[in-house]
Structures are given as C-alpha cells and as structure tokens.
PDB file of C-alpha atoms in Angstrom:
ATOM      1  CA  UNK H  21     -19.065  29.311 -37.990  1.00 43.00           C
ATOM      2  CA  UNK H  22     -19.496  25.685 -38.100  1.00 52.00           C
ATOM      3  CA  UNK H  23     -17.570  24.035 -34.929  1.00 70.00           C
ATOM      4  CA  UNK H  24     -15.120  21.452 -36.129  1.00 85.00           C
ATOM      5  CA  UNK H  25     -15.148  18.035 -35.426  1.00 86.00           C
ATOM      6  CA  UNK H  26     -11.329  18.463 -32.583  1.00 88.00           C
ATOM      7  CA  UNK H  27     -13.518  21.290 -30.968  1.00 90.00           C
ATOM      8  CA  UNK H  28     -17.168  18.872 -30.487  1.00 92.00           C
ATOM      9  CA  UNK H  29     -14.372  15.762 -29.546  1.00 92.00           C
ATOM     10  CA  UNK H  30     -13.032  18.227 -26.912  1.00 92.00           C
ATOM     11  CA  UNK H  31     -16.796  19.552 -25.885  1.00 93.00           C
ATOM     12  CA  UNK H  32     -17.640  15.887 -25.652  1.00 93.00           C
ATOM     13  CA  UNK H  33     -14.745  15.067 -23.320  1.00 94.00           C
ATOM     14  CA  UNK H  34     -15.497  17.639 -20.816  1.00 93.00           C
ATOM     15  CA  UNK H  35     -18.991  16.637 -20.602  1.00 93.00           C
ATOM     16  CA  UNK H  36     -17.909  12.965 -20.017  1.00 91.00           C
ATOM     17  CA  UNK H  37     -15.902  14.696 -17.153  1.00 90.00           C
ATOM     18  CA  UNK H  38     -17.712  17.223 -16.011  1.00 90.00           C
ATOM     19  CA  UNK H  39     -21.861  16.193 -16.215  1.00 88.00           C
ATOM     20  CA  UNK H  40     -21.274  11.878 -16.136  1.00 86.00           C
ATOM     21  CA  UNK H  41     -18.160  12.273 -14.175  1.00 84.00           C
ATOM     22  CA  UNK H  42     -15.774   9.289 -15.792  1.00 85.00           C
ATOM     23  CA  UNK H  43     -12.708   8.094 -14.304  1.00 82.00           C
ATOM     24  CA  UNK H  44      -9.281   9.369 -15.468  1.00 86.00           C
ATOM     25  CA  UNK H  45      -8.370   5.835 -17.374  1.00 85.00           C
ATOM     26  CA  UNK H  46     -11.890   5.876 -19.235  1.00 88.00           C
ATOM     27  CA  UNK H  47     -11.747   9.246 -20.238  1.00 91.00           C
ATOM     28  CA  UNK H  48      -8.030   8.434 -21.642  1.00 92.00           C
ATOM     29  CA  UNK H  49      -9.441   5.613 -23.616  1.00 92.00           C
ATOM     30  CA  UNK H  50     -12.275   7.705 -24.791  1.00 94.00           C
ATOM     31  CA  UNK H  51      -8.896  10.712 -25.741  1.00 94.00           C
ATOM     32  CA  UNK H  52      -7.047   7.992 -27.689  1.00 94.00           C
ATOM     33  CA  UNK H  53     -10.107   6.545 -29.843  1.00 94.00           C
ATOM     34  CA  UNK H  54     -11.388   9.312 -30.388  1.00 93.00           C
ATOM     35  CA  UNK H  55      -8.203  11.373 -31.596  1.00 92.00           C
ATOM     36  CA  UNK H  56      -7.566   8.000 -33.465  1.00 92.00           C
ATOM     37  CA  UNK H  57     -11.083   8.583 -35.671  1.00 91.00           C
ATOM     38  CA  UNK H  58      -9.851  12.402 -36.377  1.00 89.00           C
ATOM     39  CA  UNK H  59      -6.743  11.728 -37.773  1.00 88.00           C
ATOM     40  CA  UNK H  60      -7.560   8.785 -39.794  1.00 87.00           C
ATOM     41  CA  UNK H  61     -10.531  10.959 -41.692  1.00 84.00           C
ATOM     42  CA  UNK H  62      -9.284  13.537 -41.524  1.00 75.00           C
ATOM     43  CA  UNK H  63     -12.394  15.703 -42.386  1.00 78.00           C
ATOM     44  CA  UNK H  64     -12.917  19.618 -40.303  1.00 77.00           C
ATOM     45  CA  UNK H  65     -16.816  19.289 -40.055  1.00 83.00           C
ATOM     46  CA  UNK H  66     -18.834  16.284 -38.174  1.00 84.00           C
ATOM     47  CA  UNK H  67     -21.856  16.891 -41.231  1.00 80.00           C
ATOM     48  CA  UNK H  68     -18.896  15.539 -43.573  1.00 81.00           C
ATOM     49  CA  UNK H  69     -18.855  11.615 -41.710  1.00 84.00           C
ATOM     50  CA  UNK H  70     -20.696   9.845 -43.189  1.00 83.00           C
ATOM     51  CA  UNK H  71     -21.584   5.751 -42.637  1.00 80.00           C
ATOM     52  CA  UNK H  72     -19.285   5.060 -45.390  1.00 85.00           C
ATOM     53  CA  UNK H  73     -16.289   6.730 -43.459  1.00 88.00           C
ATOM     54  CA  UNK H  74     -16.930   4.964 -40.709  1.00 88.00           C
ATOM     55  CA  UNK H  75     -17.906   1.251 -42.559  1.00 87.00           C
ATOM     56  CA  UNK H  76     -14.396   1.661 -43.909  1.00 89.00           C
ATOM     57  CA  UNK H  77     -12.823   3.299 -39.900  1.00 89.00           C
ATOM     58  CA  UNK H  78     -14.760   0.063 -38.820  1.00 88.00           C
ATOM     59  CA  UNK H  79     -12.676  -2.060 -41.562  1.00 88.00           C
ATOM     60  CA  UNK H  80      -9.123  -0.880 -40.423  1.00 90.00           C
ATOM     61  CA  UNK H  81      -9.529  -1.322 -36.126  1.00 90.00           C
ATOM     62  CA  UNK H  82     -10.291  -5.107 -37.277  1.00 87.00           C
ATOM     63  CA  UNK H  83      -6.611  -5.010 -38.946  1.00 89.00           C
ATOM     64  CA  UNK H  84      -4.606  -3.614 -36.666  1.00 90.00           C
ATOM     65  CA  UNK H  85      -6.827  -4.373 -33.588  1.00 89.00           C
ATOM     66  CA  UNK H  86      -7.861  -7.523 -31.352  1.00 86.00           C
ATOM     67  CA  UNK H  87     -11.629  -7.730 -31.172  1.00 83.00           C
ATOM     68  CA  UNK H  88     -12.077  -6.826 -27.834  1.00 84.00           C
ATOM     69  CA  UNK H  89     -10.151  -3.684 -28.515  1.00 89.00           C
ATOM     70  CA  UNK H  90     -12.225  -2.456 -31.514  1.00 89.00           C
ATOM     71  CA  UNK H  91     -14.991  -3.363 -29.511  1.00 88.00           C
ATOM     72  CA  UNK H  92     -14.158  -0.763 -26.854  1.00 89.00           C
ATOM     73  CA  UNK H  93     -13.256   2.278 -29.543  1.00 92.00           C
ATOM     74  CA  UNK H  94     -16.620   0.902 -31.341  1.00 91.00           C
ATOM     75  CA  UNK H  95     -18.601   1.794 -28.014  1.00 90.00           C
ATOM     76  CA  UNK H  96     -16.054   5.150 -27.802  1.00 92.00           C
ATOM     77  CA  UNK H  97     -17.803   6.584 -31.355  1.00 92.00           C
ATOM     78  CA  UNK H  98     -20.755   5.268 -30.744  1.00 91.00           C
ATOM     79  CA  UNK H  99     -21.657   7.147 -27.107  1.00 92.00           C
ATOM     80  CA  UNK H 100     -19.191  10.068 -29.184  1.00 93.00           C
ATOM     81  CA  UNK H 101     -22.271  10.357 -31.952  1.00 91.00           C
ATOM     82  CA  UNK H 102     -24.857   9.759 -29.406  1.00 91.00           C
ATOM     83  CA  UNK H 103     -23.952  12.931 -27.606  1.00 92.00           C
ATOM     84  CA  UNK H 104     -24.110  14.584 -31.027  1.00 91.00           C
ATOM     85  CA  UNK H 105     -27.343  13.527 -31.675  1.00 90.00           C
ATOM     86  CA  UNK H 106     -28.909  13.968 -28.271  1.00 88.00           C
ATOM     87  CA  UNK H 107     -27.143  17.587 -28.401  1.00 89.00           C
ATOM     88  CA  UNK H 108     -29.025  18.149 -32.077  1.00 88.00           C
ATOM     89  CA  UNK H 109     -24.851  18.500 -33.565  1.00 88.00           C
ATOM     90  CA  UNK H 110     -25.935  16.420 -36.179  1.00 87.00           C
ATOM     91  CA  UNK H 111     -29.334  15.550 -37.803  1.00 83.00           C
ATOM     92  CA  UNK H 112     -29.281  12.346 -38.535  1.00 82.00           C
ATOM     93  CA  UNK H 113     -26.799   9.291 -36.944  1.00 86.00           C
ATOM     94  CA  UNK H 114     -24.805   7.396 -40.054  1.00 83.00           C
ATOM     95  CA  UNK H 115     -23.895   5.095 -36.791  1.00 83.00           C
ATOM     96  CA  UNK H 116     -28.017   3.762 -37.156  1.00 81.00           C
ATOM     97  CA  UNK H 117     -27.184   2.009 -40.804  1.00 77.00           C
ATOM     98  CA  UNK H 118     -24.404   0.289 -39.430  1.00 77.00           C
ATOM     99  CA  UNK H 119     -23.988  -3.072 -38.066  1.00 72.00           C
ATOM    100  CA  UNK H 120     -21.910  -3.397 -35.444  1.00 68.00           C
ATOM    101  CA  UNK H 121     -22.046  -6.672 -33.879  1.00 67.00           C
ATOM    102  CA  UNK H 122     -19.308  -9.323 -34.254  1.00 61.00           C
ATOM    103  CA  UNK H 123     -18.045 -12.367 -32.516  1.00 66.00           C
ATOM    104  CA  UNK H 124     -15.540 -11.572 -29.886  1.00 62.00           C
ATOM    105  CA  UNK H 125     -13.525 -14.553 -29.206  1.00 66.00           C
ATOM    106  CA  UNK H 126     -13.802 -15.726 -25.097  1.00 68.00           C
ATOM    107  CA  UNK H 127     -10.693 -15.172 -23.573  1.00 73.00           C
ATOM    108  CA  UNK H 128     -10.740 -16.955 -19.969  1.00 76.00           C
ATOM    109  CA  UNK H 129      -9.434 -15.045 -16.746  1.00 82.00           C
ATOM    110  CA  UNK H 130      -6.236 -16.915 -15.800  1.00 89.00           C
ATOM    111  CA  UNK H 131      -6.535 -18.469 -12.244  1.00 91.00           C
ATOM    112  CA  UNK H 132      -3.646 -18.991  -9.179  1.00 94.00           C
ATOM    113  CA  UNK H 133      -3.999 -22.921  -8.673  1.00 93.00           C
ATOM    114  CA  UNK H 134      -4.216 -22.682  -4.723  1.00 93.00           C
ATOM    115  CA  UNK H 135      -1.246 -24.858  -3.777  1.00 95.00           C
ATOM    116  CA  UNK H 136       0.404 -21.455  -5.754  1.00 96.00           C
ATOM    117  CA  UNK H 137      -0.325 -19.069  -3.740  1.00 96.00           C
ATOM    118  CA  UNK H 138      -0.043 -21.570  -0.372  1.00 96.00           C
ATOM    119  CA  UNK H 139       3.303 -21.372  -1.470  1.00 97.00           C
ATOM    120  CA  UNK H 140       3.316 -17.607  -2.113  1.00 97.00           C
ATOM    121  CA  UNK H 141       2.005 -16.786   0.847  1.00 97.00           C
ATOM    122  CA  UNK H 142       4.166 -19.470   2.951  1.00 96.00           C
ATOM    123  CA  UNK H 143       7.053 -17.407   1.207  1.00 97.00           C
ATOM    124  CA  UNK H 144       6.217 -14.728   2.585  1.00 97.00           C
ATOM    125  CA  UNK H 145       5.977 -15.229   6.359  1.00 97.00           C
ATOM    126  CA  UNK H 146       9.070 -17.267   5.663  1.00 97.00           C
ATOM    127  CA  UNK H 147      10.564 -14.159   4.537  1.00 97.00           C
ATOM    128  CA  UNK H 148       9.274 -11.938   7.807  1.00 96.00           C
ATOM    129  CA  UNK H 149      10.552 -14.424  10.009  1.00 94.00           C
ATOM    130  CA  UNK H 150      14.229 -13.970   8.466  1.00 94.00           C
ATOM    131  CA  UNK H 151      13.699 -10.046   8.144  1.00 92.00           C
ATOM    132  CA  UNK H 152      17.229  -8.979   9.528  1.00 87.00           C
ATOM    133  CA  UNK H 153      16.369  -5.307  11.217  1.00 93.00           C
ATOM    134  CA  UNK H 154      12.571  -4.049  12.259  1.00 92.00           C
ATOM    135  CA  UNK H 155      12.688  -1.796   9.448  1.00 93.00           C
ATOM    136  CA  UNK H 156      13.087  -5.231   6.768  1.00 95.00           C
ATOM    137  CA  UNK H 157      10.014  -6.475   8.614  1.00 95.00           C
ATOM    138  CA  UNK H 158       7.835  -4.074   8.540  1.00 96.00           C
ATOM    139  CA  UNK H 159       8.713  -3.668   4.772  1.00 96.00           C
ATOM    140  CA  UNK H 160       7.537  -7.571   5.124  1.00 97.00           C
ATOM    141  CA  UNK H 161       4.191  -7.416   6.926  1.00 97.00           C
ATOM    142  CA  UNK H 162       3.149  -4.317   3.957  1.00 97.00           C
ATOM    143  CA  UNK H 163       4.217  -6.877   0.925  1.00 98.00           C
ATOM    144  CA  UNK H 164       1.754  -9.132   3.622  1.00 97.00           C
ATOM    145  CA  UNK H 165      -1.226  -7.321   4.124  1.00 97.00           C
ATOM    146  CA  UNK H 166      -1.376  -6.249   0.320  1.00 98.00           C
ATOM    147  CA  UNK H 167      -1.363  -9.371  -1.142  1.00 97.00           C
ATOM    148  CA  UNK H 168      -3.691 -10.738   1.770  1.00 97.00           C
ATOM    149  CA  UNK H 169      -6.062  -8.014   1.048  1.00 96.00           C
ATOM    150  CA  UNK H 170      -5.924  -8.856  -3.124  1.00 96.00           C
ATOM    151  CA  UNK H 171      -6.981 -12.467  -2.302  1.00 95.00           C
ATOM    152  CA  UNK H 172      -9.320 -12.115   0.538  1.00 94.00           C
ATOM    153  CA  UNK H 173     -11.266  -9.622  -0.944  1.00 94.00           C
ATOM    154  CA  UNK H 174     -10.714  -9.729  -4.972  1.00 93.00           C
ATOM    155  CA  UNK H 175     -10.284  -6.167  -5.568  1.00 94.00           C
ATOM    156  CA  UNK H 176      -9.233  -4.863  -8.249  1.00 94.00           C
ATOM    157  CA  UNK H 177      -5.554  -3.266  -7.638  1.00 95.00           C
ATOM    158  CA  UNK H 178      -6.780   0.152  -8.654  1.00 93.00           C
ATOM    159  CA  UNK H 179      -9.058  -0.085  -5.925  1.00 94.00           C
ATOM    160  CA  UNK H 180      -6.433  -1.299  -3.124  1.00 96.00           C
ATOM    161  CA  UNK H 181      -4.532   1.434  -4.075  1.00 96.00           C
ATOM    162  CA  UNK H 182      -6.995   4.038  -3.913  1.00 94.00           C
ATOM    163  CA  UNK H 183      -8.183   2.841  -0.190  1.00 96.00           C
ATOM    164  CA  UNK H 184      -8.114   5.578   2.594  1.00 96.00           C
ATOM    165  CA  UNK H 185      -7.663   4.846   5.950  1.00 96.00           C
ATOM    166  CA  UNK H 186     -11.462   5.179   6.982  1.00 96.00           C
ATOM    167  CA  UNK H 187     -12.168   2.789   4.177  1.00 96.00           C
ATOM    168  CA  UNK H 188     -10.849   0.192   5.927  1.00 96.00           C
ATOM    169  CA  UNK H 189     -13.170  -0.887   9.403  1.00 95.00           C
ATOM    170  CA  UNK H 190     -11.149  -3.502  11.093  1.00 95.00           C
ATOM    171  CA  UNK H 191     -12.670  -3.829  14.354  1.00 93.00           C
ATOM    172  CA  UNK H 192     -15.674  -5.106  12.281  1.00 92.00           C
ATOM    173  CA  UNK H 193     -13.357  -6.412   9.291  1.00 93.00           C
ATOM    174  CA  UNK H 194     -15.142  -4.799   6.488  1.00 94.00           C
ATOM    175  CA  UNK H 195     -13.953  -2.833   3.813  1.00 95.00           C
ATOM    176  CA  UNK H 196     -16.193  -0.107   1.873  1.00 95.00           C
ATOM    177  CA  UNK H 197     -14.260   0.089  -2.388  1.00 93.00           C
ATOM    178  CA  UNK H 198     -15.061   2.550  -4.740  1.00 88.00           C
ATOM    179  CA  UNK H 199     -15.030   0.602  -7.917  1.00 82.00           C
ATOM    180  CA  UNK H 200     -15.298   1.419 -11.199  1.00 78.00           C
ATOM    181  CA  UNK H 201     -18.014   4.056 -12.250  1.00 70.00           C
ATOM    182  CA  UNK H 202     -17.553   5.740  -8.296  1.00 71.00           C
ATOM    183  CA  UNK H 203     -19.964   2.854  -7.899  1.00 82.00           C
ATOM    184  CA  UNK H 204     -18.987   1.316  -4.095  1.00 89.00           C
ATOM    185  CA  UNK H 205     -19.461  -1.755  -2.733  1.00 92.00           C
ATOM    186  CA  UNK H 206     -18.623  -2.853   0.991  1.00 93.00           C
ATOM    187  CA  UNK H 207     -16.376  -6.948   1.483  1.00 92.00           C
ATOM    188  CA  UNK H 208     -16.289  -8.771   5.023  1.00 92.00           C
ATOM    189  CA  UNK H 209     -12.623  -9.937   5.436  1.00 92.00           C
ATOM    190  CA  UNK H 210     -14.047 -13.388   6.444  1.00 88.00           C
ATOM    191  CA  UNK H 211     -10.431 -14.660   7.796  1.00 91.00           C
ATOM    192  CA  UNK H 212      -9.018 -14.052  11.328  1.00 93.00           C
ATOM    193  CA  UNK H 213      -5.845 -14.894  10.050  1.00 94.00           C
ATOM    194  CA  UNK H 214      -5.945 -11.951   7.608  1.00 95.00           C
ATOM    195  CA  UNK H 215      -8.122  -9.570  10.164  1.00 95.00           C
ATOM    196  CA  UNK H 216      -4.988 -10.164  12.479  1.00 95.00           C
ATOM    197  CA  UNK H 217      -2.710  -9.395   9.867  1.00 96.00           C
ATOM    198  CA  UNK H 218      -3.979  -5.758   8.880  1.00 97.00           C
ATOM    199  CA  UNK H 219      -4.428  -4.576  12.415  1.00 97.00           C
ATOM    200  CA  UNK H 220      -1.134  -5.125  13.004  1.00 97.00           C
ATOM    201  CA  UNK H 221      -0.475  -3.263   9.780  1.00 97.00           C
ATOM    202  CA  UNK H 222      -2.517  -0.769  10.866  1.00 96.00           C
ATOM    203  CA  UNK H 223      -0.968  -0.427  14.705  1.00 96.00           C
ATOM    204  CA  UNK H 224       2.889  -0.049  12.452  1.00 95.00           C
ATOM    205  CA  UNK H 225       1.861   2.441   9.727  1.00 96.00           C
ATOM    206  CA  UNK H 226      -0.783   4.756  11.235  1.00 94.00           C
ATOM    207  CA  UNK H 227       1.849   7.874  11.191  1.00 94.00           C
ATOM    208  CA  UNK H 228       2.611   7.535   7.585  1.00 95.00           C
ATOM    209  CA  UNK H 229      -1.099   6.505   6.776  1.00 95.00           C
ATOM    210  CA  UNK H 230      -2.055   9.878   8.686  1.00 93.00           C
ATOM    211  CA  UNK H 231       0.515  12.088   6.697  1.00 93.00           C
ATOM    212  CA  UNK H 232      -0.214  10.463   3.156  1.00 95.00           C
ATOM    213  CA  UNK H 233      -4.025   9.686   3.740  1.00 95.00           C
ATOM    214  CA  UNK H 234      -4.206   6.407   1.938  1.00 97.00           C
ATOM    215  CA  UNK H 235      -3.519   2.983   3.639  1.00 97.00           C
ATOM    216  CA  UNK H 236      -1.075   0.817   1.677  1.00 97.00           C
ATOM    217  CA  UNK H 237       1.813   3.242   1.836  1.00 96.00           C
ATOM    218  CA  UNK H 238       5.434   2.580   0.097  1.00 94.00           C
ATOM    219  CA  UNK H 239       8.704   2.997   2.187  1.00 89.00           C
ATOM    220  CA  UNK H 240       8.987   6.994   0.998  1.00 90.00           C
ATOM    221  CA  UNK H 241       5.659   7.348   3.471  1.00 91.00           C
ATOM    222  CA  UNK H 242       3.283   7.839   0.139  1.00 94.00           C
ATOM    223  CA  UNK H 243       0.824   6.041  -1.324  1.00 96.00           C
ATOM    224  CA  UNK H 244       1.859   2.394  -2.346  1.00 96.00           C
ATOM    225  CA  UNK H 245       1.646   2.650  -6.525  1.00 95.00           C
ATOM    226  CA  UNK H 246       0.289  -0.103  -8.874  1.00 95.00           C
ATOM    227  CA  UNK H 247       3.476  -1.218 -10.278  1.00 96.00           C
ATOM    228  CA  UNK H 248       5.045  -1.336  -6.696  1.00 96.00           C
ATOM    229  CA  UNK H 249       2.725  -3.978  -6.336  1.00 97.00           C
ATOM    230  CA  UNK H 250       3.165  -5.852  -9.078  1.00 97.00           C
ATOM    231  CA  UNK H 251       7.583  -5.867  -8.467  1.00 97.00           C
ATOM    232  CA  UNK H 252       6.417  -6.849  -5.190  1.00 97.00           C
ATOM    233  CA  UNK H 253       4.903  -9.865  -6.733  1.00 98.00           C
ATOM    234  CA  UNK H 254       7.473 -10.777  -9.070  1.00 97.00           C
ATOM    235  CA  UNK H 255       9.912 -10.634  -5.602  1.00 97.00           C
ATOM    236  CA  UNK H 256       7.876 -13.044  -3.664  1.00 98.00           C
ATOM    237  CA  UNK H 257       7.501 -16.105  -7.036  1.00 97.00           C
ATOM    238  CA  UNK H 258      11.126 -15.645  -7.293  1.00 97.00           C
ATOM    239  CA  UNK H 259      12.246 -16.330  -4.176  1.00 97.00           C
ATOM    240  CA  UNK H 260       9.147 -18.928  -3.764  1.00 97.00           C
ATOM    241  CA  UNK H 261      10.286 -20.671  -7.244  1.00 97.00           C
ATOM    242  CA  UNK H 262       7.161 -20.096  -8.788  1.00 97.00           C
ATOM    243  CA  UNK H 263       7.766 -19.881 -12.853  1.00 95.00           C
ATOM    244  CA  UNK H 264       4.059 -18.774 -13.388  1.00 95.00           C
ATOM    245  CA  UNK H 265       3.976 -14.955 -14.077  1.00 96.00           C
ATOM    246  CA  UNK H 266       1.520 -13.903 -11.397  1.00 97.00           C
ATOM    247  CA  UNK H 267      -0.357 -10.325 -12.074  1.00 96.00           C
ATOM    248  CA  UNK H 268      -2.167  -9.080  -9.006  1.00 96.00           C
ATOM    249  CA  UNK H 269      -5.656  -9.009 -11.104  1.00 94.00           C
ATOM    250  CA  UNK H 270      -5.298 -13.006 -11.194  1.00 95.00           C
ATOM    251  CA  UNK H 271      -5.613 -12.954  -7.265  1.00 96.00           C
ATOM    252  CA  UNK H 272      -9.373 -11.146  -8.431  1.00 94.00           C
ATOM    253  CA  UNK H 273     -10.024 -14.225 -10.998  1.00 93.00           C
ATOM    254  CA  UNK H 274      -8.573 -16.738  -8.401  1.00 93.00           C
ATOM    255  CA  UNK H 275     -11.240 -15.112  -5.598  1.00 93.00           C
ATOM    256  CA  UNK H 276     -14.130 -15.591  -8.100  1.00 91.00           C
ATOM    257  CA  UNK H 277     -13.171 -18.841  -9.830  1.00 90.00           C
ATOM    258  CA  UNK H 278     -12.628 -20.690  -5.901  1.00 90.00           C
ATOM    259  CA  UNK H 279     -15.523 -19.570  -4.323  1.00 90.00           C
ATOM    260  CA  UNK H 280     -18.267 -20.541  -8.107  1.00 87.00           C
ATOM    261  CA  UNK H 281     -16.378 -23.998  -7.427  1.00 85.00           C
ATOM    262  CA  UNK H 282     -17.374 -24.057  -3.388  1.00 85.00           C
ATOM    263  CA  UNK H 283     -20.629 -23.633  -5.017  1.00 84.00           C
ATOM    264  CA  UNK H 284     -21.037 -19.833  -3.804  1.00 87.00           C
ATOM    265  CA  UNK H 285     -24.034 -18.176  -5.940  1.00 88.00           C
ATOM    266  CA  UNK H 286     -22.733 -16.441  -8.937  1.00 87.00           C
ATOM    267  CA  UNK H 287     -24.657 -13.728  -7.853  1.00 89.00           C
ATOM    268  CA  UNK H 288     -22.196 -12.810  -4.929  1.00 89.00           C
ATOM    269  CA  UNK H 289     -19.676 -13.043  -6.529  1.00 89.00           C
ATOM    270  CA  UNK H 290     -21.413 -10.355  -8.758  1.00 91.00           C
ATOM    271  CA  UNK H 291     -21.694  -8.456  -6.129  1.00 89.00           C
ATOM    272  CA  UNK H 292     -18.074  -8.696  -4.470  1.00 90.00           C
ATOM    273  CA  UNK H 293     -16.454  -8.541  -7.791  1.00 91.00           C
ATOM    274  CA  UNK H 294     -18.436  -4.985  -8.270  1.00 87.00           C
ATOM    275  CA  UNK H 295     -19.487  -6.029 -11.422  1.00 87.00           C
ATOM    276  CA  UNK H 296     -22.250  -3.985 -12.860  1.00 79.00           C
ATOM    277  CA  UNK H 297     -23.997  -7.171 -15.670  1.00 80.00           C
ATOM    278  CA  UNK H 298     -23.877 -10.676 -14.523  1.00 79.00           C
ATOM    279  CA  UNK H 299     -22.669 -11.330 -17.825  1.00 78.00           C
ATOM    280  CA  UNK H 300     -19.411 -10.037 -17.046  1.00 76.00           C
ATOM    281  CA  UNK H 301     -19.428 -12.319 -14.084  1.00 80.00           C
ATOM    282  CA  UNK H 302     -20.582 -15.582 -15.554  1.00 80.00           C
ATOM    283  CA  UNK H 303     -16.904 -15.783 -17.694  1.00 78.00           C
ATOM    284  CA  UNK H 304     -16.273 -17.791 -14.317  1.00 79.00           C
ATOM    285  CA  UNK H 305     -18.397 -20.565 -14.906  1.00 76.00           C
ATOM    286  CA  UNK H 306     -15.749 -21.653 -17.806  1.00 71.00           C
ATOM    287  CA  UNK H 307     -13.573 -22.121 -15.870  1.00 66.00           C
ATOM    288  CA  UNK H 308     -14.472 -24.000 -12.911  1.00 66.00           C
ATOM    289  CA  UNK H 309     -13.636 -27.275 -14.516  1.00 63.00           C
ATOM    290  CA  UNK H 310     -12.629 -28.828 -10.606  1.00 60.00           C
ATOM    291  CA  UNK H 311     -15.732 -28.272  -9.900  1.00 65.00           C
ATOM    292  CA  UNK H 312     -17.151 -30.013 -13.169  1.00 67.00           C
ATOM    293  CA  UNK H 313     -14.316 -32.368 -12.959  1.00 69.00           C
ATOM    294  CA  UNK H 314     -15.631 -33.667  -9.235  1.00 70.00           C
ATOM    295  CA  UNK H 315     -19.538 -33.597  -9.762  1.00 69.00           C
ATOM    296  CA  UNK H 316     -19.032 -35.752 -13.575  1.00 69.00           C
ATOM    297  CA  UNK H 317     -17.224 -37.927 -10.673  1.00 76.00           C
ATOM    298  CA  UNK H 318     -18.914 -38.371  -8.024  1.00 77.00           C
ATOM    299  CA  UNK H 319     -22.571 -38.038  -9.424  1.00 73.00           C
ATOM    300  CA  UNK H 320     -22.475 -39.158 -12.667  1.00 68.00           C
ATOM    301  CA  UNK H 321     -24.651 -42.788 -12.725  1.00 69.00           C
ATOM    302  CA  UNK H 322     -22.432 -44.265 -15.222  1.00 64.00           C
ATOM    303  CA  UNK H 323     -20.247 -44.778 -11.716  1.00 69.00           C
ATOM    304  CA  UNK H 324     -22.029 -47.202 -10.218  1.00 70.00           C
ATOM    305  CA  UNK H 325     -22.373 -49.607 -13.016  1.00 73.00           C
ATOM    306  CA  UNK H 326     -19.544 -51.334 -11.559  1.00 65.00           C
ATOM    307  CA  UNK H 327     -18.057 -53.237 -14.632  1.00 65.00           C
TER     308      UNK H 327
END
C-alpha cells in the first residue's frame, strides 16, 4: 500500500518535532508551507511529483509572495524531499534537477535614532515619577525593565518573554538566553543603572515570578506576552509624542547598529545576537552610515586640501 503525501508530511513534521527538536514557530511555518504544496499539486502519492510540477509550483510562489517568503517556502520543501530521500521513500529527489537560487532584495533593518530612544526612556521614567499610586508605579517599573533589557541586550522579544527567574543573575549581571534552535548564550548587563532597575523590579515582583515561573509578568501575575510588549511600546510612543512606528525588534536592530558604529568587532555582535552565521549579522554593515560619514569627513585626505 502506497503511503499518501499527506501521511508523509505528517511523519516529517513529527520527525522535526521529536528528533530535530524544532521550535513551535518553525514547525508552524513548515506545516503551512507543506500544506500549501500538497493542496496545489493535488497528487495523492509523492512518486507522482515531478520536477516540472515543482517548477510550476515555485513559479506560482513568486507570483503570490515576496522573495523572502518564497525562499523560506522553497527551503521547507527542500528539507522535506531531502528527508524522503534519506528515508529511501523516493529513489530520486526531483529537487536535484531544479535551480532555485534567485536574487533576494536586501531589506535594511530599521533603527531607532538614539535621541528617540533617549526620549522614549525619559518619558517612561517621568511617568513613573508622576504615578498616582504604588500599583501604577510598580507597573511602570515593569515596563521600564522590559525596554531596558531589550535595548541593553539586543535579545528577541520571544526570548525576553520566555526568560525564567533562574536565567537572570543580577548579582553578576548576566542573563542566560535560550535562542532559536535551543541554542543558549549569555549576555552581560553593562549598565549599572539598568542593573539597579532590574534589581528593584526583581524585588517588587518576586512573588509573581515565583507563582508563574517567568521573569517578566503581567498584571494578572502570568507570563508577559509579546503582544503586551507591543502595546506597551505604542503607549509610551504616544505619551512621548514619537511619531515613528517602533517595534520590539527595532531595539535589537538599534543595539547591533550602535555597537557596530562604535567599532565593536562584528564577530562579538554576532555572538551577542545569537546569529548562527556571520552573513546574517553583516546586514548591519549596510546601516552604519553615521560612522561612515564621520570617517569620510575626518579621515579622507581631501579634507586637508584647504581649498
């Protein structure tokens, strides 16, 4: 009895979850990509899939999605067919006949200007001073701690919301981050002021953290959600009269860009961001324009001509 394409896809997703230990977001993307593939091809058996069918499918992807999304969907398919080949489900991999490389436009990371970050944080501290009661002051302290950690460490919002109390060592100022692919990294809190804020936060929220077992908690004493952080940022942008749309990930971009502009070696930045490849980190070399301008203004020999 032939195994259906749908069954093979489900087996592969189980393999990714149990053997490869992929995170839920990656599994969700694989599931969506492979379901779209199965529905569009309308074949019951994987042996019926030809490289011509794959070429047609990839062509429709280019018509419907942006290059970055197409690249991800092709990668999902390639991994699936590699699995089938590895398990001897198919004799020949139809992807071996297909050239899938294409030029993907560079999308530069959006960075928050330093003066805007300063205004944003100053507004948060001012709001705390003006708070009418201890409960409101406590909530704003939590908000400040969240933003200070995002900007001080460059961690992803998902990593921040997943922090456990035992991951945060405020005596030595070190945070253990569980990143993509279950990779761990440690990052130091370099600012004494940020450490003081985090120590105060830990003191005020110790009981809530003990209850829910997450470092950052919401008003109900449960794990702080990524959506809550986005709403928090929008709130303080409005209070600070900042018209720029700021996302949590932009603090990560800003962290990397400002360090690069301060002549920090890109290898150190790669390690702090938790990038597996230096190629991912190198995108920040395109946005370090302020440093480039300064170098060309002060170091270029033309500046000494005097006419």
